XYZ file of C-alpha atoms in Angstrom:
716
model
C -17.184 29.417 8.837
C -18.942 26.086 8.180
C -17.361 23.156 9.909
C -17.217 20.061 7.752
C -19.258 17.390 9.436
C -17.156 14.216 9.888
C -20.058 12.051 10.974
C -22.381 12.929 8.122
C -20.289 13.652 5.040
C -23.242 13.406 2.675
C -24.401 16.876 3.810
C -21.367 18.446 2.140
C -21.776 20.423 -1.039
C -19.221 21.828 -3.384
C -19.056 25.182 -1.498
C -18.459 23.347 1.806
C -15.673 21.347 0.172
C -13.488 24.385 -0.559
C -11.597 24.205 2.800
C -10.932 20.493 2.158
C -9.690 21.209 -1.323
C -7.350 23.898 -0.131
C -5.897 21.676 2.548
C -5.299 18.825 0.156
C -3.615 20.860 -2.529
C -0.071 19.415 -2.998
C 1.824 21.187 -5.807
C 4.298 18.335 -5.821
C 7.224 18.438 -8.211
C 9.015 15.325 -9.442
C 11.558 15.686 -6.656
C 8.967 15.602 -3.902
C 8.017 12.488 -1.954
C 4.713 11.758 -3.654
C 3.177 8.312 -3.776
C 1.978 7.900 -7.397
C 0.026 4.656 -7.651
C -3.703 4.736 -8.375
C -6.548 2.175 -8.383
C -10.230 2.303 -9.020
C -12.584 3.314 -6.197
C -13.729 0.355 -4.091
C -17.300 0.329 -5.414
C -16.053 0.071 -9.039
C -13.338 -2.537 -8.422
C -13.226 -6.290 -8.919
C -10.711 -8.780 -7.675
C -9.787 -10.482 -10.922
C -8.897 -8.544 -14.012
C -8.102 -5.489 -11.973
C -5.743 -2.847 -13.383
C -4.083 -0.166 -11.282
C -1.469 2.282 -12.522
C 1.616 4.158 -11.482
C 2.309 7.656 -12.770
C 5.758 8.640 -13.799
C 5.765 12.417 -13.911
C 9.418 12.756 -12.837
C 11.709 10.915 -15.292
C 13.293 13.332 -17.762
C 13.670 10.671 -20.440
C 9.896 9.884 -20.590
C 6.651 11.694 -21.272
C 4.126 11.723 -18.428
C 3.475 7.984 -18.294
C 0.812 5.705 -16.767
C 1.988 2.134 -16.273
C 0.009 -0.914 -15.198
C 2.060 -3.750 -13.746
C 1.841 -6.385 -16.489
C -0.327 -4.376 -18.946
C 2.100 -1.878 -20.458
C 1.931 1.916 -20.458
C 0.054 4.832 -21.932
C 1.200 8.372 -22.475
C 1.026 11.292 -24.874
C 3.659 12.771 -27.251
C 3.166 16.385 -28.106
C 3.863 18.344 -31.258
C 3.455 22.116 -31.263
C 3.657 23.588 -34.762
C 6.434 21.374 -36.162
C 8.305 20.915 -32.776
C 8.021 17.437 -31.298
C 8.295 17.294 -27.485
C 9.091 13.650 -26.566
C 9.867 13.731 -22.906
C 9.601 15.621 -19.614
C 13.192 16.767 -19.806
C 12.231 18.813 -22.890
C 9.092 20.401 -21.351
C 9.116 24.173 -20.899
C 7.631 23.647 -17.441
C 7.847 20.235 -15.851
C 4.771 18.545 -14.358
C 3.496 19.407 -10.920
C 0.885 17.240 -9.240
C -1.817 19.546 -7.855
C -4.017 16.902 -6.274
C -3.450 13.174 -5.650
C -6.288 10.853 -4.546
C -6.596 7.012 -4.420
C -8.074 6.858 -7.937
C -7.309 10.208 -9.498
C -4.500 12.763 -9.949
C -4.448 16.240 -11.427
C -1.232 17.549 -12.992
C -0.175 20.764 -14.720
C 2.724 21.331 -17.094
C 3.793 23.210 -20.200
C 5.306 21.031 -22.971
C 5.999 24.237 -24.947
C 6.216 27.873 -23.998
C 2.685 29.252 -23.660
C 0.927 25.877 -24.060
C -0.446 24.853 -20.678
C -1.831 21.408 -20.033
C -4.023 20.503 -17.107
C -4.085 16.715 -17.093
C -6.376 14.583 -15.026
C -5.649 10.845 -14.739
C -8.615 8.855 -13.521
C -8.897 5.090 -12.890
C -12.621 4.768 -13.295
C -12.915 0.991 -12.711
C -10.803 -2.104 -12.691
C -11.330 -2.216 -16.476
C -11.158 1.394 -17.598
C -8.732 4.315 -17.083
C -8.586 7.623 -18.840
C -6.429 10.725 -19.298
C -8.175 14.097 -19.741
C -5.972 16.914 -21.107
C -7.290 20.487 -21.075
C -4.900 22.396 -23.358
C -4.795 26.192 -23.285
C -2.846 28.599 -25.507
C -1.477 31.330 -23.242
C 0.674 32.723 -25.996
C -0.139 35.823 -28.037
C -0.095 33.942 -31.315
C -1.946 30.839 -32.587
C -0.359 27.373 -32.442
C -1.005 24.094 -34.166
C -1.317 21.477 -31.431
C -0.979 17.781 -32.215
C -1.395 15.130 -29.467
C -0.346 11.552 -29.964
C -1.848 9.289 -27.301
C 0.087 6.025 -27.290
C -0.532 2.556 -25.775
C 2.720 0.696 -25.540
C 3.263 -2.879 -24.437
C 6.918 -3.132 -25.467
C 6.728 -6.698 -26.795
C 5.197 -8.401 -29.795
C 2.258 -10.012 -28.037
C 0.217 -6.866 -28.723
C -1.947 -7.787 -31.721
C -4.113 -5.363 -33.564
C -7.377 -7.093 -34.213
C -8.913 -4.147 -35.993
C -9.845 -0.508 -35.923
C -13.426 0.203 -35.038
C -14.423 3.240 -37.102
C -17.772 3.575 -35.384
C -16.215 3.966 -31.941
C -12.897 5.460 -33.144
C -11.119 2.699 -31.307
C -8.282 0.253 -31.682
C -9.177 -3.300 -30.664
C -6.121 -5.242 -29.531
C -5.351 -8.678 -28.051
C -2.393 -9.701 -25.936
C -1.194 -12.322 -23.489
C -0.618 -11.526 -19.843
C 1.716 -13.674 -17.741
C 0.884 -14.898 -14.275
C 4.535 -15.105 -13.358
C 5.768 -12.765 -10.646
C 9.226 -12.361 -9.125
C 7.982 -12.697 -5.565
C 4.907 -14.907 -5.825
C 3.142 -15.835 -9.040
C -0.659 -15.719 -9.523
C -2.465 -19.028 -9.429
C -4.043 -20.132 -12.741
C -6.977 -21.772 -11.001
C -8.327 -18.384 -9.907
C -9.910 -15.804 -12.248
C -6.849 -13.954 -13.429
C -7.153 -13.398 -17.198
C -4.216 -14.375 -19.379
C -5.751 -13.741 -22.855
C -6.665 -10.092 -22.757
C -8.478 -7.598 -24.914
C -7.711 -3.856 -24.979
C -9.712 -0.950 -26.376
C -7.749 2.257 -26.946
C -9.698 5.301 -27.982
C -10.216 9.032 -27.642
C -13.076 11.457 -27.091
C -13.161 12.960 -30.573
C -12.804 12.021 -34.206
C -9.228 10.826 -34.709
C -7.151 12.572 -37.386
C -5.131 9.426 -37.891
C -4.005 6.234 -36.149
C -1.316 3.561 -36.470
C 0.659 0.681 -35.019
C 4.443 0.239 -34.937
C 7.311 -1.970 -33.869
C 10.327 -0.469 -32.198
C 10.660 2.280 -29.651
C 9.836 5.983 -29.279
C 12.915 7.005 -31.204
C 11.404 5.381 -34.210
C 8.133 7.043 -33.634
C 9.879 10.410 -33.402
C 11.358 9.757 -36.800
C 7.892 8.884 -38.110
C 6.211 12.122 -36.954
C 9.205 14.465 -37.379
C 10.339 13.557 -40.892
C 11.501 16.762 -42.707
C 8.596 18.503 -44.356
C 10.418 18.632 -47.695
C 11.365 14.922 -47.620
C 9.601 12.681 -50.141
C 8.867 10.358 -47.230
C 7.076 13.029 -45.249
C 3.470 12.222 -44.202
C 1.302 13.977 -41.694
C -0.639 10.770 -41.136
C 0.123 7.610 -39.235
C 0.320 4.265 -40.932
C -3.406 3.318 -40.409
C -2.450 -0.253 -39.518
C -5.498 -2.522 -39.189
C -3.884 -5.820 -38.188
C -0.643 -7.455 -37.060
C 1.646 -7.567 -34.021
C 3.108 -4.285 -32.798
C 4.932 -2.821 -29.835
C 2.654 0.158 -29.570
C -0.383 1.885 -31.127
C -0.828 5.629 -31.523
C -3.731 7.957 -32.296
C -3.358 11.420 -33.757
C -5.431 14.424 -32.538
C -5.056 17.909 -33.986
C -6.383 21.318 -33.051
C -5.273 24.859 -33.992
C -5.567 27.107 -30.954
C -5.931 30.873 -31.196
C -4.427 33.016 -28.450
C -6.455 32.393 -25.257
C -8.333 29.450 -26.753
C -8.564 26.078 -25.065
C -9.452 22.563 -26.163
C -9.821 19.145 -24.572
C -8.146 15.875 -25.583
C -9.092 12.720 -23.787
C -7.811 9.172 -24.291
C -9.247 6.078 -22.727
C -8.112 2.532 -22.226
C -10.318 -0.455 -21.485
C -9.160 -3.984 -20.541
C -11.016 -7.233 -20.272
C -10.586 -10.975 -20.684
C -11.132 -12.047 -24.312
C -13.835 -14.347 -23.109
C -15.912 -11.393 -21.908
C -18.509 -9.514 -23.919
C -16.728 -6.713 -25.840
C -19.980 -4.783 -26.010
C -19.959 -4.272 -22.232
C -16.456 -2.820 -22.326
C -17.279 -0.599 -25.323
C -20.270 0.719 -23.416
C -18.168 1.565 -20.337
C -15.384 3.106 -22.410
C -17.958 5.124 -24.345
C -19.361 6.668 -21.147
C -15.855 7.912 -20.295
C -15.729 10.037 -23.522
C -18.176 12.584 -22.115
C -18.329 12.007 -18.403
C -17.763 15.005 -16.123
C -14.953 14.488 -13.632
C -15.856 17.030 -10.953
C -18.202 14.679 -9.181
C -15.363 12.140 -8.748
C -13.109 14.838 -7.384
C -15.862 15.727 -4.904
C -16.177 12.109 -3.901
C -12.543 12.175 -2.871
C -12.854 15.454 -1.075
C -15.760 14.002 0.969
C -13.645 10.887 1.680
C -10.747 12.983 2.862
C -12.923 15.331 4.904
C -12.944 12.692 7.670
C -9.202 12.571 8.272
C -7.582 14.572 11.079
C -6.363 17.951 9.913
C -2.874 18.223 11.365
C -0.248 20.928 11.163
C 2.628 19.618 9.191
C 6.156 20.513 10.054
C 7.129 20.189 6.379
C 5.605 19.670 2.966
C 7.233 16.235 3.030
C 5.118 15.226 6.003
C 1.945 16.348 4.194
C 2.818 14.207 1.172
C 3.506 11.151 3.305
C 0.204 11.722 5.160
C -1.872 11.960 2.041
C 0.032 9.140 0.330
C -0.495 6.814 3.313
C -4.287 7.265 3.132
C -4.143 6.811 -0.668
C -2.196 3.542 -0.190
C -4.683 2.162 2.280
C -7.829 3.167 0.364
C -6.327 2.038 -2.887
C -5.822 -1.464 -1.508
C -9.488 -2.005 -0.697
C -11.963 -4.147 -2.633
C -15.766 -4.507 -2.248
C -17.364 -7.730 -0.852
C -16.936 -10.627 -3.107
C -16.621 -14.404 -3.022
C -16.911 -15.881 0.519
C -16.947 -12.573 2.365
C -19.792 -10.077 2.727
C -17.501 -7.292 3.820
C -14.945 -5.125 2.086
C -11.387 -6.385 2.344
C -7.888 -5.323 1.389
C -4.957 -6.805 -0.578
C -1.318 -6.189 0.160
C -0.843 -4.296 -3.105
C -2.816 -3.600 -6.252
C 0.081 -2.381 -8.387
C 2.269 -4.370 -8.594
C -0.084 -7.340 -8.188
C 1.522 -10.473 -6.834
C 0.102 -13.817 -5.734
C 0.794 -14.072 -1.965
C -0.395 -10.506 -1.404
C -3.582 -10.674 -3.447
C -6.977 -11.794 -2.231
C -6.583 -12.365 1.458
C -6.090 -10.448 4.662
C -3.557 -11.336 7.425
C -3.697 -9.838 10.909
C -0.324 -8.174 10.791
C -1.197 -6.422 7.522
C -4.444 -5.384 9.223
C -2.451 -3.065 11.466
C -2.896 -0.652 8.508
C -6.465 -0.274 9.816
C -5.006 1.869 12.670
C -4.600 4.578 10.024
C -7.346 3.730 7.610
C -10.073 4.050 10.279
C -9.597 7.807 10.319
C -10.636 7.930 6.638
C -13.494 5.439 6.667
C -14.391 3.882 10.079
C -17.153 1.628 8.651
C -14.853 0.273 5.991
C -12.103 -0.393 8.580
C -14.739 -2.217 10.760
C -15.787 -4.184 7.693
C -12.275 -5.376 7.039
C -12.040 -6.667 10.619
C -15.480 -8.312 10.304
C -14.032 -10.493 7.529
C -12.186 -12.311 10.278
C -15.257 -12.492 12.507
C -17.603 -13.934 9.934
C -14.981 -16.570 8.878
C -13.784 -17.385 12.368
C -13.941 -21.079 13.035
C -16.354 -22.440 15.646
C -13.588 -23.259 18.048
C -12.356 -19.643 17.934
C -9.528 -19.897 15.424
C -8.721 -16.905 13.290
C -6.573 -18.523 10.590
C -3.499 -17.243 8.835
C -5.487 -15.724 5.943
C -9.154 -14.746 5.414
C -10.910 -13.150 2.474
C -12.864 -13.842 -0.666
C -11.594 -17.365 -0.911
C -12.486 -18.076 2.704
C -10.467 -19.275 5.688
C -6.986 -20.525 4.833
C -5.283 -22.140 7.785
C -2.373 -23.999 6.051
C -2.480 -27.099 8.325
C 0.934 -28.582 9.290
C 1.397 -31.680 11.417
C -2.355 -31.791 11.627
C -2.478 -28.370 13.248
C -4.051 -25.214 11.830
C -1.922 -22.108 11.321
C -2.891 -18.721 12.744
C -1.146 -15.366 12.608
C 0.342 -12.863 15.005
C -2.629 -12.127 17.404
C -3.071 -8.376 16.958
C -6.822 -8.812 16.573
C -8.267 -7.200 19.633
C -5.720 -4.400 19.705
C -6.647 -3.440 16.173
C -10.336 -3.573 16.990
C -9.836 -1.390 20.089
C -7.967 1.196 18.069
C -10.740 1.205 15.481
C -13.350 1.721 18.174
C -11.344 4.695 19.561
C -12.165 6.451 16.317
C -15.571 4.983 15.256
C -17.151 4.941 18.764
C -19.381 2.145 17.480
C -20.358 0.033 20.499
C -22.074 -2.608 18.343
C -18.769 -3.159 16.629
C -16.966 -3.204 19.985
C -19.356 -5.805 21.420
C -18.941 -8.072 18.448
C -15.165 -7.560 18.433
C -14.949 -8.349 22.118
C -16.848 -11.625 21.723
C -14.821 -12.654 18.747
C -11.569 -11.573 20.424
C -12.362 -13.539 23.530
C -12.937 -16.690 21.527
C -9.700 -16.141 19.523
C -7.383 -15.552 22.514
C -8.907 -18.561 24.275
C -7.982 -20.581 21.169
C -4.420 -19.213 21.342
C -4.174 -20.123 25.040
C -5.472 -23.638 24.430
C -3.373 -24.331 21.293
C -0.134 -22.282 21.641
C 0.790 -23.240 25.200
C 1.160 -26.964 24.625
C 3.056 -27.527 27.924
C 0.544 -25.323 29.814
C 3.292 -23.344 31.562
C 1.812 -19.936 30.928
C 4.119 -18.734 28.164
C 3.648 -19.503 24.470
C 5.101 -21.284 21.469
C 4.340 -20.610 17.786
C 2.678 -23.433 15.868
C 4.473 -26.109 13.817
C 4.232 -23.913 10.714
C 5.899 -21.116 12.559
C 7.873 -20.045 9.538
C 4.806 -18.074 8.375
C 2.778 -17.935 11.569
C 5.290 -15.947 13.599
C 5.347 -13.211 10.900
C 9.190 -13.113 10.941
C 9.373 -15.629 8.178
C 12.846 -15.255 6.574
C 16.438 -14.780 7.758
C 15.599 -14.700 11.479
C 18.496 -14.952 13.867
C 16.693 -16.897 16.595
C 13.991 -18.998 14.947
C 16.018 -19.909 11.895
C 18.710 -22.615 12.272
C 20.930 -21.842 9.299
C 22.191 -18.393 8.245
C 21.240 -19.120 4.630
C 18.012 -21.037 5.265
C 18.864 -24.169 3.342
C 16.988 -26.755 5.400
C 13.328 -27.830 5.093
C 10.621 -26.124 7.157
C 10.658 -28.636 10.000
C 14.402 -28.701 10.468
C 14.884 -24.958 9.753
C 12.312 -23.303 12.005
C 12.416 -23.892 15.789
C 9.751 -21.341 16.844
C 7.487 -24.206 17.963
C 10.262 -25.542 20.190
C 10.760 -22.302 22.231
C 8.809 -20.276 24.687
C 8.564 -17.345 22.339
C 8.871 -13.801 23.644
C 7.023 -12.128 20.821
C 3.947 -14.315 20.939
C 3.767 -14.151 24.739
C 3.929 -10.327 24.660
C 1.202 -10.263 21.954
C -1.009 -12.397 24.231
C -0.436 -9.943 27.060
C -1.357 -6.999 24.768
C -4.567 -8.833 23.676
C -5.527 -9.561 27.298
C -4.923 -5.922 28.343
C -6.977 -4.815 25.326
C -9.827 -7.176 26.114
C -9.839 -5.752 29.651
C -10.309 -2.247 28.223
C -13.068 -3.495 25.938
C -14.878 -5.340 28.791
C -14.688 -2.239 31.012
C -16.148 -0.026 28.310
C -18.956 -2.551 27.772
C -19.774 -2.565 31.451
C -18.347 -6.066 31.983
C -16.376 -5.135 35.141
C -15.742 -8.720 36.390
C -14.514 -9.824 33.005
C -12.278 -6.743 32.764
C -10.687 -7.687 36.105
C -10.079 -11.249 35.007
C -8.395 -10.208 31.755
C -6.194 -7.806 33.605
C -5.186 -10.433 36.119
C -4.292 -12.744 33.266
C -2.139 -10.067 31.664
C -0.316 -9.337 34.925
C 0.247 -13.045 35.584
C 1.702 -13.577 32.127
C 3.848 -10.433 32.458
C 5.250 -11.829 35.704
C 6.249 -15.029 33.904
C 7.947 -12.990 31.139
C 9.995 -11.166 33.671
C 10.890 -14.315 35.586
C 11.847 -16.446 32.568
C 12.681 -14.176 29.645
C 14.723 -11.304 31.187
C 18.523 -11.630 31.278
C 20.184 -9.384 33.833
C 23.651 -9.765 32.314
C 22.532 -8.129 29.027
C 19.515 -6.169 30.243
C 17.167 -7.507 27.543
C 14.256 -9.893 26.951
C 14.666 -13.130 24.902
C 12.831 -16.284 23.935
C 13.862 -19.395 25.919
C 14.058 -23.141 25.432
C 10.631 -24.763 25.922
C 11.979 -27.728 27.801
C 14.142 -26.037 30.535
C 13.476 -22.280 30.054
C 17.193 -21.877 29.420
C 19.114 -19.560 27.105
C 20.294 -22.370 24.854
C 18.629 -24.519 22.186
C 21.075 -27.421 21.744
C 24.349 -25.391 21.356
C 22.720 -22.175 20.086
C 22.614 -19.158 22.385
C 19.096 -17.661 22.073
C 20.214 -14.308 23.427
C 20.276 -12.349 20.206
C 19.173 -8.738 20.404
C 16.017 -8.527 18.243
C 13.395 -5.779 17.933
C 10.880 -8.019 19.738
C 12.593 -7.334 23.038
C 11.216 -3.796 22.877
C 7.650 -5.100 22.515
C 7.704 -5.491 26.317
C 7.198 -1.694 26.324
C 4.325 -1.948 23.815
C 2.667 -4.711 25.944
C 3.419 -2.851 29.166
C 5.128 -5.905 30.593
C 8.408 -4.241 31.731
C 9.068 -2.556 35.089
C 10.177 1.041 35.055
C 13.813 -0.018 35.763
C 13.854 -2.583 32.990
C 12.222 -0.160 30.578
C 15.183 2.198 31.249
C 17.616 -0.578 30.390
C 15.678 -1.351 27.146
C 15.812 2.315 26.182
C 19.562 2.429 26.732
C 20.007 -0.498 24.321
C 17.483 1.035 21.852
C 19.325 4.367 21.700
C 22.724 2.732 21.168
C 23.804 3.714 17.608
C 25.953 0.583 17.330
C 22.875 -1.558 17.916
C 19.372 -0.243 17.117
C 19.448 3.539 16.752
C 20.185 3.584 12.998
C 19.643 6.256 10.395
C 16.323 5.081 9.004
C 14.799 3.509 12.138
C 15.033 0.530 14.453
C 16.293 -2.617 12.619
C 14.843 -6.034 13.376
C 18.295 -7.254 14.538
C 21.020 -5.348 16.369
C 23.663 -3.949 14.022
C 26.497 -5.605 15.989
C 24.996 -9.066 15.574
C 27.053 -11.326 13.211
C 23.861 -12.097 11.193
C 22.988 -8.399 10.760
C 22.398 -7.332 7.164
C 21.208 -3.838 6.285
C 20.464 -4.852 2.720
C 16.891 -5.229 1.519
C 17.530 -7.536 -1.433
C 14.320 -9.598 -1.360
C 11.085 -9.901 0.640
C 10.576 -11.080 4.211
C 13.964 -10.516 5.833
C 14.248 -10.164 9.562
C 18.042 -9.900 10.021
C 18.332 -6.135 9.838
C 15.722 -4.403 7.638
C 13.296 -1.851 9.140
C 9.623 -2.822 9.200
C 7.588 0.297 9.827
C 4.770 -1.534 11.692
C 7.175 -2.960 14.225
C 8.873 0.413 14.566
C 5.435 1.838 15.323
C 5.055 -0.657 18.119
C 8.409 0.493 19.528
C 7.182 4.073 19.179
C 3.955 3.250 20.986
C 5.887 1.481 23.715
C 8.116 4.448 24.294
C 5.102 6.717 24.758
C 3.583 4.188 27.205
C 6.629 4.707 29.507
C 6.901 8.445 29.040
C 9.871 8.477 26.663
C 8.078 10.990 24.446
C 11.206 12.782 23.231
C 12.793 9.492 22.072
C 9.548 8.460 20.483
C 9.481 11.739 18.611
C 13.041 11.122 17.372
C 12.033 7.660 16.191
C 9.036 9.122 14.332
C 11.486 11.460 12.609
C 13.633 8.519 11.467
C 10.558 6.748 10.097
C 9.589 9.874 8.210
C 13.067 10.245 6.864
C 13.096 6.626 5.780
C 9.851 6.953 3.828
C 10.685 10.386 2.379
C 13.980 9.098 1.018
C 12.323 6.298 -0.969
C 9.316 8.363 -2.131
C 11.672 10.979 -3.538
C 13.719 8.351 -5.297
C 11.009 6.109 -6.762
C 7.621 7.317 -5.461
C 6.884 3.944 -3.870
C 6.165 2.685 -0.389
C 7.993 -0.622 0.384
C 7.404 -3.786 2.399
C 10.595 -3.128 4.408
C 13.446 -0.546 4.392
C 17.157 -0.604 4.932
C 18.225 0.958 8.239
C 21.518 2.164 6.731
C 21.275 2.628 2.996
C 18.886 3.771 0.223
C 18.608 1.008 -2.364
C 15.799 -1.557 -1.991
C 14.689 -4.747 -3.709
C 11.511 -5.911 -2.053
C 7.742 -5.862 -2.704
C 6.623 -2.294 -3.230
C 3.431 -0.369 -2.343
C 2.727 -2.492 0.649
C -0.487 -1.580 2.456
C 1.004 -1.609 5.992
C 3.148 1.438 5.252
C -0.178 3.279 5.729
C 0.839 3.165 9.445
C 2.781 6.439 8.699
C -0.532 8.342 8.795
C -1.031 7.003 12.329
C 2.481 8.086 13.306
C 1.861 11.593 12.083
C -1.525 11.726 13.816
C 0.116 10.565 17.130
C 2.818 13.204 16.681
C -0.008 15.774 16.495
C -2.210 14.064 19.085
C -3.383 17.351 20.601
C -5.205 18.195 17.393
C -8.820 17.259 16.642
C -10.204 14.999 13.940
C -11.872 16.297 10.778
C -10.869 18.898 8.226
C -12.282 22.269 9.030
C -11.701 25.827 8.084
């Protein structure tokens, strides 16, 4: 058999792609843990005016629906002969997702016995999305098929400007709010608020209309008794006015065995843009062949490791994690010459849109298996914007370096930089990247050493804006003074007044990683120096931050290296204590004591993973009721570091059990709502936090590690 070449995917042809296609086939029902959010391919995406969509193929009270954050939904209502099928619960056979890629999904269902629909949803660009429906009559008799594609906003800001008879299109205007629950979009950037929509199909429309109200009213419109004097087979042909939704009517009589194709397309742009450009792009979608876009995705996925899944749930998580990572990527724009990611494209929210942060970049540990060059490019965003003195700031991206100065000091982020770069190199084997990464990482860690050890005692403090810099930025039992966080930043956060365990362990990990880089690059003397630094810092951690009475590591007071800050006992059991395993700073005996605490079900060994705070702590809360909470929720990236640490010390069985908890955590939510989440509850199933967060892509890395004896690349 032909082996698919991972290094040179452009040699693949459609025949070679068959093994990839077979491996990626999902056949996911609505009850399966499928991630269902889709965004345009990186090369056809733009930062502002970008529209991604979530598919709902699982709710019985809806038709198959494609929803875009603030831009409403589109879907199709079916009528077969005179029977109207409004929702999935009425379908003869419910939808099954056959394939799911970052920008495209293929579904099959039967709205009526013998009428099979193969539906392809494709987000072509940030402006244009389409639904292609191949309809086949498998029955022995002919049927009259009527499709009603609908664009629904659900409020009266949707204004019909006109119906373009030449292009068979509705032209609509609406307003789009910048307000978001978590973090609103900033008006000074290029987010459009006055928006134009084009809604059209690929064939001559039989009728069209616009309506106020809901789908129950539309059902009445299209189902009115044939013998009623109010009966009309046409829609209301509305040409102006405010509506909740617009509909287009497409009809075709299918003989037994015959098939037809209905396709509807939506285009979105700012009203200030040239409508002709959008009409041209929408027009191309009416006839474009989709197979080449499927093949693009098969080539993209041909690079990922082909692992043996223990269950279909694992496969869906694995594919979904790669879709999440790839779907978060944008092409170079603004002040960066490299591709970059956002935290989420749907929903789109201010703080998570436009800039990278080092802890979110841990998602590159997974993404590199799909596209090594793109993962390297994302890290090069930091390198090209790194300050001359070595600082990598809190955020970097198309709007440049953002260092949020506080008390005349710049703000950085958790220094995972060299570790991420080393993990990328392990896959890409690109020594040019490694050399550049090593030089940049050296400058950055030297900046950390010079600026985050203000008393020069060898252990480290977070900066004065530690509330964001230390990553653990809300409801934190050690750094936060009040349980309810009611003080201002300077009075509330004390992470710049402690010798911080987490930052010190991160520095050790960076130093150990730089030693590996230097050795690989033939810089033996530098490798020895970095390793000596790591060992010296590890010794200080064990001297100052280990408490024999509790068998755990903690942050200490900066002034006296004691366990108290004023009257507060700093010995609170947090997940960061286990990072000593990840940084390889613990002795074998102390590792054993950490593992004993980790595996205690009254503390950290919870149903859905390792919480950020021990469950017997008085501040512990298993509820995920907002973003950014560090007093109990599970953060998958940090659980991965615990997993990695366990493997460092030979606790492979316990690591495997933790991986199982992480899988169970993600599966539970994907089955419920088909989203990834910023954080998860360790104990229960209901979440209110930002969804579709890029760093959950780490689950692909977990599954690869769980199958680490298997080789990369999909092959027959």
